[in-house]
Amino acid sequence: MAELLHQYRVLVLNRLWQAVNICGVKRALSLLYCGHARVVHEERGEFQTFGFWEWCNFSARYTGPDLLHGVRLNLRVPRVILLTFYDRYPARDTRL
C-alpha cells in the first residue's frame, strides 16, 4: 500500500474544471474525505463525480493494480479530483 501512495500522482482541478496542481494520493484522499474535493471518473466518454463514500462504494466493485487495501474497505486510487470551493486560476511564474 505504501508504494501506491508514492507511485501515483493525482491531477487537481479547480471548481471551474481547470488544472491547478498535481498532488500525491495521500493528499487527494485527505481532501476527498474532508469534503473539499470530489473524484472525477471517466468511463466510456462520460464523466462522473463522486464524494468519499460514493467512491468507496464504487471502489468495492473494482479489481485492479491501483487498489488500496484497508482494514475495512478497499479504495481505488483517484486519478483526478475536483476541488469544491477553490475557484482561482493557477499561478503562473513570470520568468525573465
Coordinates of N, CA and C in Angstrom, one line a residue:
M1 N 0.8 -1.2 0.0 CA 0.0 0.0 0.0 C 0.9 1.3 0.0
A2 N 1.9 1.2 0.7 CA 2.8 2.4 0.8 C 3.4 2.8 -0.5
E3 N 3.7 1.8 -1.4 CA 4.2 2.1 -2.7 C 3.2 2.8 -3.6
L4 N 1.9 2.4 -3.4 CA 0.8 3.1 -4.2 C 0.7 4.6 -3.8
L5 N 0.9 4.9 -2.6 CA 0.8 6.3 -2.1 C 1.9 7.2 -2.8
H6 N 3.0 6.6 -3.1 CA 4.1 7.3 -3.8 C 4.2 7.1 -5.3
Q7 N 3.6 6.1 -5.8 CA 3.7 5.7 -7.2 C 2.8 6.6 -8.1
Y8 N 1.6 6.9 -7.6 CA 0.7 7.7 -8.4 C 0.6 9.1 -8.0
R9 N 0.3 10.0 -9.0 CA 0.1 11.4 -8.8 C -1.4 11.7 -9.2
V10 N -2.0 12.7 -8.6 CA -3.4 13.0 -8.8 C -3.5 14.4 -9.4
L11 N -4.2 14.6 -10.5 CA -4.4 15.9 -11.1 C -5.5 16.6 -10.3
V12 N -5.3 17.8 -9.9 CA -6.2 18.6 -9.2 C -6.8 19.7 -10.1
L13 N -8.1 19.7 -10.1 CA -8.9 20.7 -10.9 C -9.6 21.7 -9.9
N14 N -9.7 23.0 -10.3 CA -10.5 23.9 -9.5 C -11.9 23.7 -9.8
R15 N -12.8 24.4 -9.2 CA -14.2 24.1 -9.4 C -14.7 24.6 -10.8
L16 N -13.9 25.3 -11.5 CA -14.1 25.6 -12.9 C -13.6 24.6 -13.9
W17 N -13.1 23.5 -13.4 CA -12.6 22.4 -14.1 C -11.3 22.7 -14.9
Q18 N -10.5 23.6 -14.3 CA -9.2 23.9 -14.8 C -8.1 23.3 -14.0
A19 N -7.1 22.7 -14.6 CA -6.0 22.1 -13.9 C -5.2 23.2 -13.1
V20 N -5.0 22.9 -11.8 CA -4.3 23.9 -11.0 C -3.1 23.3 -10.3
N21 N -3.0 22.0 -10.2 CA -1.9 21.4 -9.4 C -1.9 19.9 -9.6
I22 N -0.9 19.3 -9.1 CA -0.7 17.8 -9.1 C -0.3 17.5 -7.6
C23 N -1.0 16.5 -7.0 CA -0.7 16.2 -5.6 C -0.5 14.7 -5.5
G24 N -0.1 14.3 -4.3 CA 0.0 12.9 -4.0 C -1.3 12.2 -3.7
V25 N -1.3 10.9 -3.6 CA -2.5 10.2 -3.3 C -3.0 10.5 -1.9
K26 N -2.1 10.5 -1.0 CA -2.5 10.8 0.4 C -3.2 12.1 0.6
R27 N -2.7 13.2 -0.1 CA -3.3 14.5 0.0 C -4.7 14.5 -0.7
A28 N -4.7 13.8 -1.8 CA -6.0 13.7 -2.6 C -7.1 13.0 -1.7
L29 N -6.7 11.9 -1.1 CA -7.7 11.2 -0.3 C -8.1 12.0 1.0
S30 N -7.2 12.8 1.5 CA -7.5 13.7 2.6 C -8.5 14.8 2.2
L31 N -8.3 15.4 1.1 CA -9.2 16.4 0.6 C -10.6 15.8 0.3
L32 N -10.6 14.6 -0.3 CA -11.8 13.9 -0.6 C -12.6 13.5 0.7
Y33 N -11.9 13.0 1.7 CA -12.5 12.7 3.0 C -13.1 13.9 3.7
C34 N -12.4 15.0 3.6 CA -12.9 16.2 4.3 C -14.0 16.9 3.6
G35 N -14.3 16.5 2.4 CA -15.4 17.1 1.6 C -14.9 18.3 0.8
H36 N -13.6 18.5 0.7 CA -13.1 19.6 -0.1 C -12.9 19.3 -1.5
A37 N -13.1 18.0 -1.9 CA -12.9 17.6 -3.3 C -13.8 16.4 -3.6
R38 N -14.0 16.2 -4.9 CA -14.7 15.1 -5.4 C -13.9 14.4 -6.4
V39 N -14.0 13.1 -6.6 CA -13.2 12.3 -7.6 C -13.9 12.5 -8.9
V40 N -13.2 12.7 -9.9 CA -13.7 12.8 -11.3 C -13.3 11.5 -12.0
H41 N -14.3 10.7 -12.5 CA -14.0 9.4 -13.1 C -14.6 9.5 -14.5
E42 N -13.9 9.0 -15.5 CA -14.3 9.0 -16.9 C -14.5 7.5 -17.3
E43 N -15.7 7.3 -17.8 CA -16.0 5.9 -18.3 C -16.8 6.0 -19.6
R44 N -16.3 5.5 -20.7 CA -17.0 5.5 -22.0 C -17.3 6.9 -22.4
G45 N -16.4 7.8 -22.2 CA -16.7 9.2 -22.7 C -17.5 10.1 -21.8
E46 N -18.0 9.5 -20.7 CA -18.8 10.3 -19.7 C -18.1 10.5 -18.4
F47 N -18.3 11.7 -17.8 CA -17.6 12.0 -16.6 C -18.6 11.9 -15.4
Q48 N -18.2 11.4 -14.3 CA -19.0 11.3 -13.1 C -18.1 11.8 -12.0
T49 N -18.8 12.5 -11.0 CA -18.0 12.9 -9.8 C -18.6 12.1 -8.6
F50 N -17.7 11.8 -7.7 CA -18.0 11.0 -6.5 C -17.5 11.7 -5.2
G51 N -18.3 11.7 -4.2 CA -17.8 12.1 -2.9 C -17.1 10.9 -2.3
F52 N -16.6 11.0 -1.0 CA -15.8 9.9 -0.4 C -16.5 8.6 -0.3
W53 N -17.7 8.6 0.3 CA -18.4 7.4 0.5 C -19.0 6.8 -0.8
E54 N -19.3 7.7 -1.8 CA -19.7 7.2 -3.1 C -18.5 6.5 -3.8
W55 N -17.3 7.1 -3.6 CA -16.1 6.5 -4.2 C -15.8 5.2 -3.5
C56 N -16.0 5.1 -2.2 CA -15.8 3.8 -1.5 C -16.7 2.7 -2.1
N57 N -18.0 3.0 -2.3 CA -19.0 2.1 -2.9 C -18.6 1.7 -4.3
F58 N -18.1 2.7 -5.1 CA -17.7 2.4 -6.5 C -16.5 1.6 -6.5
S59 N -15.6 1.8 -5.5 CA -14.3 1.0 -5.5 C -14.5 -0.4 -5.1
A60 N -15.6 -0.7 -4.4 CA -15.9 -2.1 -3.9 C -16.0 -3.0 -5.1
R61 N -16.5 -2.5 -6.2 CA -16.7 -3.4 -7.4 C -15.4 -3.5 -8.3
Y62 N -14.4 -2.8 -7.9 CA -13.2 -2.7 -8.8 C -12.1 -3.7 -8.3
T63 N -11.5 -4.3 -9.3 CA -10.3 -5.1 -9.0 C -9.2 -4.6 -10.0
G64 N -8.1 -4.2 -9.5 CA -7.0 -3.8 -10.4 C -5.8 -3.5 -9.5
P65 N -4.7 -3.0 -10.2 CA -3.5 -2.8 -9.6 C -3.4 -1.6 -8.7
D66 N -4.3 -0.6 -9.0 CA -4.3 0.7 -8.2 C -5.4 0.7 -7.1
L67 N -5.5 -0.4 -6.4 CA -6.4 -0.5 -5.3 C -5.7 -0.5 -4.0
L68 N -6.1 0.4 -3.1 CA -5.6 0.5 -1.7 C -6.4 -0.4 -0.8
H69 N -5.7 -1.3 -0.1 CA -6.4 -2.3 0.7 C -6.3 -1.8 2.2
G70 N -7.5 -1.5 2.7 CA -7.5 -1.1 4.1 C -8.1 -2.2 5.0
V71 N -8.2 -2.0 6.3 CA -8.8 -3.0 7.2 C -10.3 -3.2 6.9
R72 N -11.0 -2.2 6.7 CA -12.4 -2.3 6.5 C -12.9 -2.0 5.1
L73 N -12.1 -1.4 4.2 CA -12.5 -1.1 2.9 C -11.3 -1.1 1.9
N74 N -11.6 -1.3 0.7 CA -10.7 -1.2 -0.4 C -11.0 0.1 -1.2
L75 N -10.0 0.9 -1.5 CA -10.3 2.1 -2.1 C -9.4 2.3 -3.4
R76 N -10.0 2.6 -4.5 CA -9.3 2.8 -5.7 C -8.6 4.1 -5.7
V77 N -7.4 4.2 -6.2 CA -6.6 5.4 -6.2 C -7.3 6.4 -7.2
P78 N -7.6 7.6 -6.8 CA -8.2 8.5 -7.8 C -7.1 9.1 -8.7
R79 N -7.5 9.4 -9.9 CA -6.5 10.0 -10.9 C -6.7 11.5 -11.0
V80 N -8.0 11.9 -10.8 CA -8.3 13.3 -11.0 C -9.3 13.7 -9.9
I81 N -9.1 14.8 -9.2 CA -10.0 15.3 -8.2 C -10.4 16.7 -8.6
L82 N -11.6 17.1 -8.2 CA -12.2 18.4 -8.4 C -12.4 19.1 -7.1
L83 N -11.8 20.2 -6.9 CA -12.0 21.0 -5.7 C -13.3 21.6 -5.7
T84 N -14.0 21.6 -4.5 CA -15.4 22.0 -4.5 C -15.5 23.5 -4.2
F85 N -14.5 24.1 -3.5 CA -14.6 25.5 -3.2 C -13.6 26.4 -3.9
Y86 N -12.5 25.9 -4.3 CA -11.4 26.7 -4.9 C -11.7 27.1 -6.3
D87 N -11.8 28.4 -6.6 CA -12.2 28.8 -7.9 C -11.1 29.8 -8.5
R88 N -9.9 29.8 -8.0 CA -8.9 30.7 -8.5 C -8.2 30.0 -9.7
Y89 N -7.5 30.8 -10.4 CA -6.7 30.3 -11.6 C -5.4 29.9 -11.1
P90 N -4.7 29.0 -11.8 CA -3.4 28.6 -11.4 C -2.4 29.7 -11.5
A91 N -1.5 29.8 -10.6 CA -0.5 30.9 -10.5 C 0.6 30.6 -11.6
R92 N 0.9 31.6 -12.3 CA 1.9 31.5 -13.4 C 3.2 32.3 -13.0
D93 N 4.3 31.7 -13.0 CA 5.5 32.3 -12.7 C 6.0 33.1 -13.9
T94 N 6.4 34.3 -13.7 CA 7.0 35.1 -14.8 C 8.5 35.0 -14.8
R95 N 9.0 34.4 -15.8 CA 10.5 34.2 -15.9 C 11.1 35.3 -16.8
L96 N 12.2 35.8 -16.3 CA 12.9 36.9 -17.1 C 14.1 36.3 -17.8

